[in-house]
Coordinates of C-alpha atoms in Angstrom, one line a residue:
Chain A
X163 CA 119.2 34.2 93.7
X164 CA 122.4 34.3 91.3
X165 CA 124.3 32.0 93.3
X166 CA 122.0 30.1 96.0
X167 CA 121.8 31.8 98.7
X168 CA 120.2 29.8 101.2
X169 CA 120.1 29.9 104.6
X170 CA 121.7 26.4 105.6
X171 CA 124.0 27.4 103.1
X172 CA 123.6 24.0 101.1
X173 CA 123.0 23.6 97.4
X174 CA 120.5 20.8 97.7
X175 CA 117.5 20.0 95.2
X176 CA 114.3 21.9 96.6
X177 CA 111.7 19.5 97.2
X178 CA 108.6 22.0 96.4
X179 CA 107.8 21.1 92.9
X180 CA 107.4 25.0 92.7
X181 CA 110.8 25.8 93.9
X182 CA 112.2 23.4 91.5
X183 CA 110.7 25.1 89.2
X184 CA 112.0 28.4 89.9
X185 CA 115.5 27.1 89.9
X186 CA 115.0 26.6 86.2
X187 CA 114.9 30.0 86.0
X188 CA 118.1 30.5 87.9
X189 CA 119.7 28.0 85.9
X190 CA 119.9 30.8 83.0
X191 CA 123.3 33.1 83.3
X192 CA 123.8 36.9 82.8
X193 CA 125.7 35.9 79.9
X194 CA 123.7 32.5 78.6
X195 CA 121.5 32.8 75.4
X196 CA 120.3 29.6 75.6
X197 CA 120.4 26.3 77.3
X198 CA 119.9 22.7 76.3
X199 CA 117.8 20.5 78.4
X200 CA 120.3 18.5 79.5
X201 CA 122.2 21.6 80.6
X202 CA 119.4 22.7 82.5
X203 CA 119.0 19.2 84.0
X204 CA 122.5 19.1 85.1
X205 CA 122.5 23.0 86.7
X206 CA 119.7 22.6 88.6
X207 CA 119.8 18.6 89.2
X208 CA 116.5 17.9 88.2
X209 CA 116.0 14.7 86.3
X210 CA 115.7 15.2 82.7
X211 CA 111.9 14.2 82.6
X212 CA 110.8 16.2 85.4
X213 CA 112.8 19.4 83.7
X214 CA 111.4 18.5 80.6
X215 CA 107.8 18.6 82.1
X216 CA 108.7 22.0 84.0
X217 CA 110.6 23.6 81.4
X218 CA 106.8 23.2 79.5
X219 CA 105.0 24.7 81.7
X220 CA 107.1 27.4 81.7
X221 CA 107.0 28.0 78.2
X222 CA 103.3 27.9 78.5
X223 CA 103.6 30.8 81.2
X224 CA 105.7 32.9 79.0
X225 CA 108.6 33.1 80.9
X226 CA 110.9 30.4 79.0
X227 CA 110.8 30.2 75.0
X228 CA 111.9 27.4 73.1
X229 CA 115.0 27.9 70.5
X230 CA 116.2 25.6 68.2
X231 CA 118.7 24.0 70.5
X232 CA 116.9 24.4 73.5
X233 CA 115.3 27.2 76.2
X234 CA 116.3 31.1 76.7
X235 CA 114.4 33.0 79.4
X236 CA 111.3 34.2 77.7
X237 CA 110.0 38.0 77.0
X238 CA 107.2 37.9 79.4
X239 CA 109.9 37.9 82.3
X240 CA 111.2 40.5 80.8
X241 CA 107.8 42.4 80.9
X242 CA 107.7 41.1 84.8
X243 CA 110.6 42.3 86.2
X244 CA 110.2 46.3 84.8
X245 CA 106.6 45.9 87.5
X246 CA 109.0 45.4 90.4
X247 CA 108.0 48.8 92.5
X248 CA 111.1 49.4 94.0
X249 CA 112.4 49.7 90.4
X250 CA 109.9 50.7 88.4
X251 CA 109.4 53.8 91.0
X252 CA 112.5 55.0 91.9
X253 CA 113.9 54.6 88.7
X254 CA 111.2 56.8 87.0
X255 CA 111.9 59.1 89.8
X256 CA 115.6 59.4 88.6
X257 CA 115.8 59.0 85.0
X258 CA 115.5 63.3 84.8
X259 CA 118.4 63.5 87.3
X260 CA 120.3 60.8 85.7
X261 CA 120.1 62.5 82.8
X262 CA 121.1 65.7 83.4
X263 CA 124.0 64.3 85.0
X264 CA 125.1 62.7 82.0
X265 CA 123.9 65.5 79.6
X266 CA 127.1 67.8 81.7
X267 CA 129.8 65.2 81.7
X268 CA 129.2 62.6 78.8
X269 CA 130.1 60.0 80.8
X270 CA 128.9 56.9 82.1
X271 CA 126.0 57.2 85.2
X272 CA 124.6 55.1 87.1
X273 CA 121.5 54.4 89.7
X274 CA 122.5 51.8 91.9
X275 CA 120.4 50.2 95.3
X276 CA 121.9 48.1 98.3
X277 CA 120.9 44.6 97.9
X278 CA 122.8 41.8 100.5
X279 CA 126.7 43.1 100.8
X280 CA 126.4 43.9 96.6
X281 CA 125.7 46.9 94.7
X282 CA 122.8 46.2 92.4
X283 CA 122.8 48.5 89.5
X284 CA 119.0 49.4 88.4
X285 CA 119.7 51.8 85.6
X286 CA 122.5 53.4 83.2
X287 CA 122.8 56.6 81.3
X288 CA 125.5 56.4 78.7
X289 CA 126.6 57.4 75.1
X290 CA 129.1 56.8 72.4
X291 CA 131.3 59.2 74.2
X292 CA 131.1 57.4 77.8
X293 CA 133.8 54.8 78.7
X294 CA 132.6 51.4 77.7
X295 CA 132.4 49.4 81.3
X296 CA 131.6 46.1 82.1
X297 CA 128.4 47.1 84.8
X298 CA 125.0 45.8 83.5
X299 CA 121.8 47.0 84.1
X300 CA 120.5 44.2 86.7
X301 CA 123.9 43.3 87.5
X302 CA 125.6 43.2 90.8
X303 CA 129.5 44.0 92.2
X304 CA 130.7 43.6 95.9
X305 CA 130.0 47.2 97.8
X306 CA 133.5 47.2 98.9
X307 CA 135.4 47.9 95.9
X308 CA 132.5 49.8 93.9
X309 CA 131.9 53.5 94.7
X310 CA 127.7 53.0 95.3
X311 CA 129.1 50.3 97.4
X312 CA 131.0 52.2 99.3
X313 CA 128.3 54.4 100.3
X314 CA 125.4 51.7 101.1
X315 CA 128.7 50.6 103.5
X316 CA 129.4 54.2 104.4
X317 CA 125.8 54.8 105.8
X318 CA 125.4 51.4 106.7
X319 CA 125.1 49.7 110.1
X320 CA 128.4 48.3 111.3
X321 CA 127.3 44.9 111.5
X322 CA 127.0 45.2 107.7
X323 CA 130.8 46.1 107.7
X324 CA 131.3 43.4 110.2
X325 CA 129.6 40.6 107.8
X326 CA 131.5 42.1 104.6
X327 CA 135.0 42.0 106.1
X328 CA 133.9 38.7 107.5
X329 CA 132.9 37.8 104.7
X330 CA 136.5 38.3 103.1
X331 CA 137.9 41.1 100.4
X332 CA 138.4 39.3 97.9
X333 CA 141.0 41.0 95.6
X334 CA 140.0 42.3 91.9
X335 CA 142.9 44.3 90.8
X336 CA 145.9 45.9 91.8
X337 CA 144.2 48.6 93.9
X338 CA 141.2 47.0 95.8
X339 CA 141.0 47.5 99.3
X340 CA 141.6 44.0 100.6
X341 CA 142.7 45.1 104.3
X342 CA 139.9 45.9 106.9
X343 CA 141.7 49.0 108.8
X344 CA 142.0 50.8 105.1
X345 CA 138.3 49.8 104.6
X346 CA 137.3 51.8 107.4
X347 CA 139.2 54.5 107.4
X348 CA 138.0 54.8 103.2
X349 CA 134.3 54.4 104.7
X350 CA 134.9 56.8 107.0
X351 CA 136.2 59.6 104.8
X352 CA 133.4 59.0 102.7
X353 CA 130.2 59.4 105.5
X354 CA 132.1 62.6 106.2
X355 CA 132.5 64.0 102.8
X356 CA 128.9 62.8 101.9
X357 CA 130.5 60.8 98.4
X358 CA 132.2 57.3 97.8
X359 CA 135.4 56.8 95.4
X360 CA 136.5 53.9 93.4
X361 CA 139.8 54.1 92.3
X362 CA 140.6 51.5 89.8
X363 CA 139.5 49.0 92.4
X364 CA 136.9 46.9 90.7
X365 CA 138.1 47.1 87.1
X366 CA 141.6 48.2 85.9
X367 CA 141.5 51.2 84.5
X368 CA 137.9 52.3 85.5
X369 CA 137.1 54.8 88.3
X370 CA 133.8 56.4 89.8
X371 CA 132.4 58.9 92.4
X372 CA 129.0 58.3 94.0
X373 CA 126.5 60.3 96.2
X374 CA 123.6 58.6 98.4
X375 CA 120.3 59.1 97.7
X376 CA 118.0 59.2 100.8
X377 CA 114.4 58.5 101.6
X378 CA 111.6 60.6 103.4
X379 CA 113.1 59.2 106.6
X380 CA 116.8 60.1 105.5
X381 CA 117.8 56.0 104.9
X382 CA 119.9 55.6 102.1
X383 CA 118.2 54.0 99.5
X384 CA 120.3 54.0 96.3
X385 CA 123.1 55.5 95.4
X386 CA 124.3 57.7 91.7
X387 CA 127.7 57.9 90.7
X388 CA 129.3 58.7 87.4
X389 CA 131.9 56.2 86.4
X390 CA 134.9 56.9 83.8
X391 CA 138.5 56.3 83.0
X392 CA 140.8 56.5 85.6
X393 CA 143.2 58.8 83.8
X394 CA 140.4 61.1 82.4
X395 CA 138.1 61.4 86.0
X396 CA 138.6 64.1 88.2
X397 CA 136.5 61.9 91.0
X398 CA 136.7 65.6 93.1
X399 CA 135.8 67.5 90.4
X400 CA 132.6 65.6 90.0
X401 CA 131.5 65.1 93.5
X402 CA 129.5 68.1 93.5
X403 CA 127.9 67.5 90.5
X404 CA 127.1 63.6 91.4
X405 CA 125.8 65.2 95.3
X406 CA 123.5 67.8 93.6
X407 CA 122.2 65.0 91.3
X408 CA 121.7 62.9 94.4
X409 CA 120.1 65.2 96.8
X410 CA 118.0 66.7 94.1
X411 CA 116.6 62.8 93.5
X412 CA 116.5 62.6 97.3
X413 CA 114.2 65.6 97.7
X414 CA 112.1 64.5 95.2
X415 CA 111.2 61.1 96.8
X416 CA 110.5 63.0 100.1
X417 CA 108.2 65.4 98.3
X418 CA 106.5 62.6 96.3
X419 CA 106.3 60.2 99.3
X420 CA 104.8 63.3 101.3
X421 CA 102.1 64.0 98.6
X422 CA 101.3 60.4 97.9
X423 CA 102.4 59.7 94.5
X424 CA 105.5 57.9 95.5
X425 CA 103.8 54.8 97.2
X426 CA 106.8 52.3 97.3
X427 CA 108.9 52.6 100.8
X428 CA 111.8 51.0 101.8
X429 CA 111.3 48.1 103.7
Chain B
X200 CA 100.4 36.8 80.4
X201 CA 98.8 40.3 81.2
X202 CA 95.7 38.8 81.1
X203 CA 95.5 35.4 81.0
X204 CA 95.8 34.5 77.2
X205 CA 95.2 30.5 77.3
X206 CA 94.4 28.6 74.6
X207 CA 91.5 27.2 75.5
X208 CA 89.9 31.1 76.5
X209 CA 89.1 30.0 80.2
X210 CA 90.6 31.7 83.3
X211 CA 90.7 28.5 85.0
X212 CA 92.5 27.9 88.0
X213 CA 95.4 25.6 86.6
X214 CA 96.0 22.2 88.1
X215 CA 100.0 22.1 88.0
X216 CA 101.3 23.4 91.3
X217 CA 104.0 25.3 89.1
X218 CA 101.4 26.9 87.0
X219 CA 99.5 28.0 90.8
X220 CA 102.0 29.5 91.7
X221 CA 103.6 31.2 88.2
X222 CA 100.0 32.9 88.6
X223 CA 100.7 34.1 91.6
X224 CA 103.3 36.6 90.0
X225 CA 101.0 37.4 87.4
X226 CA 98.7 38.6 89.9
X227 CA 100.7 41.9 90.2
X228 CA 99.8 44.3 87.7
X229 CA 101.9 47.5 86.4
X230 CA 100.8 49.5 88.6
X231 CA 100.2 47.5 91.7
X232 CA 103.0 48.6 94.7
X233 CA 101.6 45.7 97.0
X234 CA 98.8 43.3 97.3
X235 CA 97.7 42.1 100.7
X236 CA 96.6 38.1 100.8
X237 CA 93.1 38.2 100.6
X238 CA 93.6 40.5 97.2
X239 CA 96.4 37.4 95.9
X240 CA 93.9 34.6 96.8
X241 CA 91.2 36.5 95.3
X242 CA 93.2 37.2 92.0
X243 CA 94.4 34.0 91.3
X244 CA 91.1 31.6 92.7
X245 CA 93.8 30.1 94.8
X246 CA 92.4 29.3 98.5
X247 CA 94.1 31.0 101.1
X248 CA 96.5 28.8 102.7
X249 CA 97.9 27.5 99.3
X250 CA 98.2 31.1 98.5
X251 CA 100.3 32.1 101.5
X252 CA 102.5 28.5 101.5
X253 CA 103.3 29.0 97.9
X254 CA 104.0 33.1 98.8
X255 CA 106.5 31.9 101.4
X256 CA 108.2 30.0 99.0
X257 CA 108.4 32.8 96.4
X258 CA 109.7 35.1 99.2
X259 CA 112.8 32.9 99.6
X260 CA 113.3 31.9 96.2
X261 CA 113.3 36.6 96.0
X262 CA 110.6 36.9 93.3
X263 CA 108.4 37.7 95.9
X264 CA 109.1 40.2 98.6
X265 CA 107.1 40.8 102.3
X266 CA 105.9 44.2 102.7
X267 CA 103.5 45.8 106.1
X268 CA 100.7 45.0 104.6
X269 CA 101.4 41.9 102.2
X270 CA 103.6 41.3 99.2
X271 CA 105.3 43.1 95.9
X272 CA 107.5 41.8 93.5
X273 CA 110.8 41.8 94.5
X274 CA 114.2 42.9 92.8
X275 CA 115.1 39.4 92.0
X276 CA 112.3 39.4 89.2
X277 CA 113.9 42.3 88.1
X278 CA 117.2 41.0 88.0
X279 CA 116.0 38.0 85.9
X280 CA 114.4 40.3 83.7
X281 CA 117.4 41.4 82.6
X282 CA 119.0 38.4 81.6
X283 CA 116.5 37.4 78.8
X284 CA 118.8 37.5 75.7
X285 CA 116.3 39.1 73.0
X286 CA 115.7 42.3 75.3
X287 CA 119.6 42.3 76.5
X288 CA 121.3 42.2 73.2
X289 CA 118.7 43.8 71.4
X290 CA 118.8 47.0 74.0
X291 CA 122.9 46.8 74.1
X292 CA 122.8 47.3 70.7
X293 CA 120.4 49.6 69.9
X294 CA 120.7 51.9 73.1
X295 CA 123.7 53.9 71.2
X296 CA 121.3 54.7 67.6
X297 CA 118.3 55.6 70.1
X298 CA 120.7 58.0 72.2
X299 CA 121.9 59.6 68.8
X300 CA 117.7 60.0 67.9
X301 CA 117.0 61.3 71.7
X302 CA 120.0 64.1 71.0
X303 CA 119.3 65.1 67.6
X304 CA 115.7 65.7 68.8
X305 CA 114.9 65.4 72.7
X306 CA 111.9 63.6 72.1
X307 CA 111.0 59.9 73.6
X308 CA 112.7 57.5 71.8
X309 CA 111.0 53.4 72.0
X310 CA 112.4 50.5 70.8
X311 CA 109.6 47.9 70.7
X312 CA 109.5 44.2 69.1
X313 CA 106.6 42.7 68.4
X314 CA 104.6 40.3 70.9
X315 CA 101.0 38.9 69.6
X316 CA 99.3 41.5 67.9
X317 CA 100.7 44.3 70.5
X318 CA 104.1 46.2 70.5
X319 CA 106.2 45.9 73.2
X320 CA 108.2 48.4 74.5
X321 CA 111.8 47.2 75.4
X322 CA 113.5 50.4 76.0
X323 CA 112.7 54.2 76.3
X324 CA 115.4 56.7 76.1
X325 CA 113.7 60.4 77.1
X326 CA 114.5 63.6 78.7
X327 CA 113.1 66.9 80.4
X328 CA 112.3 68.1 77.3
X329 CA 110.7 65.0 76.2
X330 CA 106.3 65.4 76.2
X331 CA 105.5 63.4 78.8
X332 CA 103.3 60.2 77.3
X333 CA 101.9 56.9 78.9
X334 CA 104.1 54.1 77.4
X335 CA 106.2 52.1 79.8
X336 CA 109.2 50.1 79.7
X337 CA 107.8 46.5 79.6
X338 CA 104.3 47.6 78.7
X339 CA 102.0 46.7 75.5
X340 CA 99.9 48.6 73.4
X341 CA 98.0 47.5 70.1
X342 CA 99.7 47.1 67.0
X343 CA 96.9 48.8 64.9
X344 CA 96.9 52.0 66.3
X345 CA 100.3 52.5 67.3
X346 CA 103.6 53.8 64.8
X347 CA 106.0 50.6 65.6
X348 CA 102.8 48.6 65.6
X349 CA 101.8 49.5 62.5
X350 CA 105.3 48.8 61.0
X351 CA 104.9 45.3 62.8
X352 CA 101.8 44.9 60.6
X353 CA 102.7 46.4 57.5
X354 CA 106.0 43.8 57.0
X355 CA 103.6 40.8 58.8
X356 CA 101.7 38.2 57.5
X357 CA 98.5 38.7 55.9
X358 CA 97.2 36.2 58.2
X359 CA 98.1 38.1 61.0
X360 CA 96.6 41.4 59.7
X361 CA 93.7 39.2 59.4
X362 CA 93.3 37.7 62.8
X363 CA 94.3 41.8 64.1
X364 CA 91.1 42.9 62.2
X365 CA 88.8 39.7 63.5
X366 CA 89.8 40.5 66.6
X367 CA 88.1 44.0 66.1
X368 CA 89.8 47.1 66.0
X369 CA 88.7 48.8 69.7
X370 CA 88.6 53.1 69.3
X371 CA 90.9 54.7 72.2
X372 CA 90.8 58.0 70.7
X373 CA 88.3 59.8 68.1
X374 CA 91.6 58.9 65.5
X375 CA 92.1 55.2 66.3
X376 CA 91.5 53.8 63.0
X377 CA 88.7 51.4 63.2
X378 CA 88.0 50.5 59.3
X379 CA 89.6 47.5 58.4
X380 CA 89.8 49.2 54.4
X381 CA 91.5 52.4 55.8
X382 CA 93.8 50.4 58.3
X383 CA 95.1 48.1 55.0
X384 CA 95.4 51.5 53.4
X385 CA 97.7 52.7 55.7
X386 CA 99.5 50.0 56.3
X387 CA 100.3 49.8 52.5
X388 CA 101.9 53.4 52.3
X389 CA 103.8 52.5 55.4
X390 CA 105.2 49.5 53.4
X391 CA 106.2 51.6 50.5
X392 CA 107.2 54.7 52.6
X393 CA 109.7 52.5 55.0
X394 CA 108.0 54.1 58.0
X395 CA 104.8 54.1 60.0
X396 CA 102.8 56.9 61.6
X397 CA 100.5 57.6 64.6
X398 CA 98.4 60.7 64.7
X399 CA 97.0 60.7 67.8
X400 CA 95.3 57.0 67.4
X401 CA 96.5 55.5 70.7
X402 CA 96.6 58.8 73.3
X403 CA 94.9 62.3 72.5
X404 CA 97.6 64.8 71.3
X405 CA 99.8 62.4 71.3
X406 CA 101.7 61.2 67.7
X407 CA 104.8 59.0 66.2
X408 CA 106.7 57.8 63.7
X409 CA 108.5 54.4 63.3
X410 CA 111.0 52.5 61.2
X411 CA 111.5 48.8 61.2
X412 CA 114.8 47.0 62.4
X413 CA 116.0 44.5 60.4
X414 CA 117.9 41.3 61.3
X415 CA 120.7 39.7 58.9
X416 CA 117.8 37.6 57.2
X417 CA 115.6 40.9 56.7
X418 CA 113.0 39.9 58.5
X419 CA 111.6 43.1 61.1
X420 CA 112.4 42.1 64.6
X421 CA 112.0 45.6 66.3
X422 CA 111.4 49.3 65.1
X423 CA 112.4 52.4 66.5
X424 CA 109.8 55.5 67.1
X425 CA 110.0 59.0 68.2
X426 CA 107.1 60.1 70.1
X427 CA 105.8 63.5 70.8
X428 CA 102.8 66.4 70.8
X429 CA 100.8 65.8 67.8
X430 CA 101.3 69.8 67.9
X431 CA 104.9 69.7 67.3
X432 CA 105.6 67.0 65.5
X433 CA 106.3 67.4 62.3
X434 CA 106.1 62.9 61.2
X435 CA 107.2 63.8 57.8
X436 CA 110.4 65.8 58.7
X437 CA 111.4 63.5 61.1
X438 CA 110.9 60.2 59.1
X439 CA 114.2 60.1 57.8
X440 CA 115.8 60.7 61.5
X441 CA 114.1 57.4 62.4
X442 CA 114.7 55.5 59.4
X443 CA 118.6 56.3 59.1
X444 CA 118.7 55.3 62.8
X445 CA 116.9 51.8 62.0
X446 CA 118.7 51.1 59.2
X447 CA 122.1 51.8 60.8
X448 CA 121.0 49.7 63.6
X449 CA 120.1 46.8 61.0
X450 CA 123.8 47.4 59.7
X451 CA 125.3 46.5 62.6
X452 CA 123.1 43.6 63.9
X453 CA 123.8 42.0 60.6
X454 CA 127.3 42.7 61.5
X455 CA 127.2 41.3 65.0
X456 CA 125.6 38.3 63.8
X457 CA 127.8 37.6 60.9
X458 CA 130.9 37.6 63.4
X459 CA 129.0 36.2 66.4
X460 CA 129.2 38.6 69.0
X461 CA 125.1 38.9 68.4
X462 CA 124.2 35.6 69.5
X463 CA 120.5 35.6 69.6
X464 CA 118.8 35.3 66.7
X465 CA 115.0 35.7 66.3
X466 CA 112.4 32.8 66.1

């Protein structure tokens, strides 16, 4: 959804009036406040008239509000996306754990899920005391330089890997893994010592460790890891602690899915 | 757009094929996992077929996502969720005053603004320790009967307070205030005091105290609780917790605002 991602690979207009309505939504950034109409017209190459009618009806839905220079995604979305049940479920489920992981190392954790070839990050624990990082709750990084990513890779199928490397690694700093033997190998390391690294390899400067989190079925359905500065993380140190959080979580969701009050699988 | 909220009071199928199938999302409530078809088609007054066509297009736009038996919401609502400005800026920077409340006391800690005549909750920050209570992330309560509400009300329009009490004050518990004399009454002292109580008026056993967030123009935009067992909670003691905590966190967004790095500024 950030960047299209359709099938035939195109960019083209949708021809479903409610398609072309949805890629209003799109339109809107990570980082926007808000958008003019004729920014929205030009994003999403609607005509101005037909955005203009959209962009109403969306503001009577909820899930646009008007601002004095234009449109900002509305509350009401907002109020939408915390229903999703593969959020709303699992990260109820490991708030406590998430928690308690931050409560012993003051630093910054995370509950991440596998979505495409990213790492999707659901939920953060953090304080004053944690290192200020750029992740985002509902914001996404490449699995192959992130730590959670690593893992979803790690415990992944190999046609995965195949896409990713495919795919290209795409260098973010002086230390990302850019050649496919390395890759593996790292991958490798990691399904054997049941935890994923990141050294510096997605943001200068910035480090994490991360355990998988698995389902009734033993799939890996998200991923915790505690994330730092590089100089200050002892990523073996914390390990442990991030694979006790993490098989902790993972017992709970099999006890929870075996009693019934866990109702959301993964697919 | 919990329930349908229009103008002109009806529940009427809408014409627009964007409105159709905007409803179709609003079919889901907070506690739904999956709906099957029949139960979408049903929800919405939507026949059938248009209900499935318009599903297939949400399912590759990702709001929607295929399940065994039917459809949930999918992740990409979620991400989009997180974009809206007023919840992201507003929860970056308040999450570091609400984790200083949650460790000075281990209770629940809510942000909520105000939406209608309800509170909405934009971010919780709790812990083991924390009594286990009903509100949600992304879910509404009342404003009359809750502590943020109440501090929503008290620094409101008398207009609002009007249309609040002509929409009839509903009991939830044998507390809820229901007088419209007593509610004005306790609004008043919240206005003078700087902070608003709940003792046990929304959830049996259940109480709170809230203090209202500023923005650079002084107007309230959010308020900051803690919430607890009406048993331990002492309100008084802790009003000043709260308040310090909302003031400091009005402090810095009239910082932020007057040097720009707060972009959004309320309606």
């Amino acid at each position: 959804m950030d960047q299209p991602d359709r099938a035939d690979g195109s960019d083209a207009v949708p021809k479903s009036v409610l398609a072309r309505g949805l890629r209003l939504l799109d339109a809107f950034s990570a980082t926007d406040v808000d958008l003019t109409l004729s920014e929205l017209a030009e994003r999403t190459g609607l005509p101005k008239p037909t955005a203009y009618r959209m962009l109403n009806e969306l503001v009577t839905w909820g899930g646009v509000e008007r601002t004095t220079r234009g449109y900002r995604l509305g509350m009401s979305l907002f109020v939408l996306g915390q229903r999703v049940p593969r959020h709303r479920e699992l990260r109820e489920a490991a708030l406590p754990y998430l928690e308690d992981l931050y409560e012993a190392t003051h630093e910054n954790i995370h509950l991440a899920v596998p979505v495409g070839n990213d790492t999707l990050f659901l939920e953060k624990v953090s304080g004053r005391r944690s290192t200020p990082i750029v992740s985002r709750v509902g914001g996404r990084l490449p699995a192959y330089c992130t730590a959670t990513g690593k893992v979803f890779l790690a415990y992944g199928s190999p046609d995965q890997l195949r896409q990713v490397v495919e795919a290209g690694l795409t260098r973010l700093t002086p230390r990302t893994i850019v050649m496919p033997g390395l890759l593996r190998q790292e991958l490798a390391r990691a399904l054997e010592r049941g935890y994923g690294v990141n050294r510096e390899e997605a943001e200068v400067g910035v480090s994490a460790v991360a355990a998988p989190v698995f389902d009734h079925r033993r799939s890996v359905i998200a991923a915790i890891s505690i994330t730092g500065w590089a100089q200050h993380l002892d990523l073996e140190r914390l390990a442990p602690a991030v694979r006790t959080a993490a098989l902790a979580l993972s017992r709970e969701l099999a006890r929870d899915t075996a009693n019934g009050t866990l109702r959301w699988t993964a697919r």
